[in-house]
Amino acid sequence: MTFIQDLLKPGGGIALIPFIRGTIATLLVLVILMGIADIARIHMVVLACLSIGLLMSISWFEKAWNDVQRSRGESSSSSSAASMAGKEPEKTD
């Protein structure tokens, strides 16, 4: 149940990227096999192009997401270090 709760949190859908990538890769393999078997060849070429485009867009999105996360981590660590430079850490009980 915690996986579903994690998905419903803001930004939680990023956990589905490996599943989506695997599904599209499976689609691409099936489309190529059907094209080789000469089943609606032109349609399979179009579907293969669309599948490749989807895989590329998912990779681009994941790279952009990681860049944003990395920049947020660097900015928060540098700002927190600067704010804590002259202060004593807060104590929590």
mmCIF file of C-alpha atoms in Angstrom:
data_model
loop_
_atom_site.group_PDB
_atom_site.id
_atom_site.type_symbol
_atom_site.label_atom_id
_atom_site.label_comp_id
_atom_site.label_asym_id
_atom_site.label_seq_id
_atom_site.Cartn_x
_atom_site.Cartn_y
_atom_site.Cartn_z
ATOM 1 C CA MET A 1 0.000 0.000 0.000
ATOM 2 C CA THR A 2 2.904 2.380 0.587
ATOM 3 C CA PHE A 3 3.901 2.185 -3.107
ATOM 4 C CA ILE A 4 0.479 3.499 -4.106
ATOM 5 C CA GLN A 5 0.700 6.224 -1.474
ATOM 6 C CA ASP A 6 4.128 7.203 -2.807
ATOM 7 C CA LEU A 7 2.686 7.414 -6.319
ATOM 8 C CA LEU A 8 -0.097 9.713 -5.172
ATOM 9 C CA LYS A 9 2.288 12.205 -3.569
ATOM 10 C CA PRO A 10 3.403 15.140 -5.727
ATOM 11 C CA GLY A 11 6.300 14.000 -7.893
ATOM 12 C CA GLY A 12 5.632 10.349 -7.104
ATOM 13 C CA GLY A 13 4.941 9.327 -10.672
ATOM 14 C CA ILE A 14 8.668 9.397 -11.384
ATOM 15 C CA ALA A 15 8.821 5.931 -9.784
ATOM 16 C CA LEU A 16 6.915 4.544 -12.776
ATOM 17 C CA ILE A 17 9.588 5.479 -15.321
ATOM 18 C CA PRO A 18 11.326 2.052 -15.325
ATOM 19 C CA PHE A 19 7.951 0.321 -15.810
ATOM 20 C CA ILE A 20 6.992 2.696 -18.629
ATOM 21 C CA ARG A 21 10.376 2.272 -20.297
ATOM 22 C CA GLY A 22 10.054 -1.532 -20.115
ATOM 23 C CA THR A 23 6.540 -1.460 -21.531
ATOM 24 C CA ILE A 24 7.540 0.713 -24.476
ATOM 25 C CA ALA A 25 10.641 -1.413 -25.127
ATOM 26 C CA THR A 26 8.435 -4.515 -25.185
ATOM 27 C CA LEU A 27 6.094 -2.755 -27.609
ATOM 28 C CA LEU A 28 9.062 -1.872 -29.814
ATOM 29 C CA VAL A 29 10.293 -5.474 -29.869
ATOM 30 C CA LEU A 30 6.826 -6.771 -30.770
ATOM 31 C CA VAL A 31 6.387 -4.160 -33.484
ATOM 32 C CA ILE A 32 9.766 -5.038 -35.015
ATOM 33 C CA LEU A 33 8.914 -8.759 -34.929
ATOM 34 C CA MET A 34 5.554 -8.095 -36.591
ATOM 35 C CA GLY A 35 7.284 -5.958 -39.229
ATOM 36 C CA ILE A 36 9.714 -8.774 -39.938
ATOM 37 C CA ALA A 37 6.774 -11.191 -40.200
ATOM 38 C CA ASP A 38 5.334 -8.859 -42.870
ATOM 39 C CA ILE A 39 2.161 -8.007 -40.942
ATOM 40 C CA ALA A 40 1.003 -4.495 -41.916
ATOM 41 C CA ARG A 41 4.598 -3.463 -42.514
ATOM 42 C CA ILE A 42 4.037 0.288 -43.024
ATOM 43 C CA HIS A 43 1.992 0.466 -39.831
ATOM 44 C CA MET A 44 4.733 -1.326 -37.927
ATOM 45 C CA VAL A 45 7.322 1.137 -39.239
ATOM 46 C CA VAL A 46 5.199 4.044 -38.017
ATOM 47 C CA LEU A 47 4.617 2.380 -34.639
ATOM 48 C CA ALA A 48 8.335 1.648 -34.312
ATOM 49 C CA CYS A 49 9.143 5.314 -34.974
ATOM 50 C CA LEU A 50 6.573 6.383 -32.390
ATOM 51 C CA SER A 51 7.970 3.917 -29.852
ATOM 52 C CA ILE A 52 11.505 5.168 -30.382
ATOM 53 C CA GLY A 53 10.259 8.746 -29.960
ATOM 54 C CA LEU A 54 8.533 7.804 -26.716
ATOM 55 C CA LEU A 55 11.679 6.165 -25.354
ATOM 56 C CA MET A 56 13.704 9.248 -26.271
ATOM 57 C CA SER A 57 11.187 11.603 -24.638
ATOM 58 C CA ILE A 58 11.144 9.552 -21.436
ATOM 59 C CA SER A 59 14.947 9.620 -21.315
ATOM 60 C CA TRP A 60 14.907 13.385 -21.877
ATOM 61 C CA PHE A 61 12.311 13.871 -19.130
ATOM 62 C CA GLU A 62 14.277 11.725 -16.668
ATOM 63 C CA LYS A 63 17.472 13.661 -17.409
ATOM 64 C CA ALA A 64 15.680 16.997 -16.909
ATOM 65 C CA TRP A 65 14.097 15.718 -13.679
ATOM 66 C CA ASN A 66 17.473 14.598 -12.328
ATOM 67 C CA ASP A 67 19.024 17.965 -13.251
ATOM 68 C CA VAL A 68 16.286 19.820 -11.365
ATOM 69 C CA GLN A 69 16.617 17.543 -8.335
ATOM 70 C CA ARG A 70 20.399 17.958 -8.355
ATOM 71 C CA SER A 71 20.146 21.759 -8.608
ATOM 72 C CA ARG A 72 17.600 21.849 -5.782
ATOM 73 C CA GLY A 73 19.887 19.721 -3.632
ATOM 74 C CA GLU A 74 22.891 21.960 -4.299
ATOM 75 C CA SER A 75 20.977 25.177 -3.678
ATOM 76 C CA SER A 76 19.385 23.933 -0.467
ATOM 77 C CA SER A 77 22.674 22.577 0.883
ATOM 78 C CA SER A 78 24.561 25.777 0.059
ATOM 79 C CA SER A 79 21.831 28.028 1.453
ATOM 80 C CA SER A 80 21.467 25.954 4.609
ATOM 81 C CA ALA A 81 25.247 25.931 5.089
ATOM 82 C CA ALA A 82 25.354 29.713 4.689
ATOM 83 C CA SER A 83 22.499 30.237 7.124
ATOM 84 C CA MET A 84 24.032 27.864 9.684
ATOM 85 C CA ALA A 85 27.500 29.451 9.486
ATOM 86 C CA GLY A 86 27.028 31.712 12.480
ATOM 87 C CA LYS A 87 24.272 29.863 14.310
ATOM 88 C CA GLU A 88 24.115 26.949 16.657
ATOM 89 C CA PRO A 89 22.053 23.998 15.357
ATOM 90 C CA GLU A 90 18.492 23.782 16.640
ATOM 91 C CA LYS A 91 17.817 21.088 19.195
ATOM 92 C CA THR A 92 14.788 18.880 18.705
ATOM 93 C CA ASP A 93 13.203 16.657 21.282
#
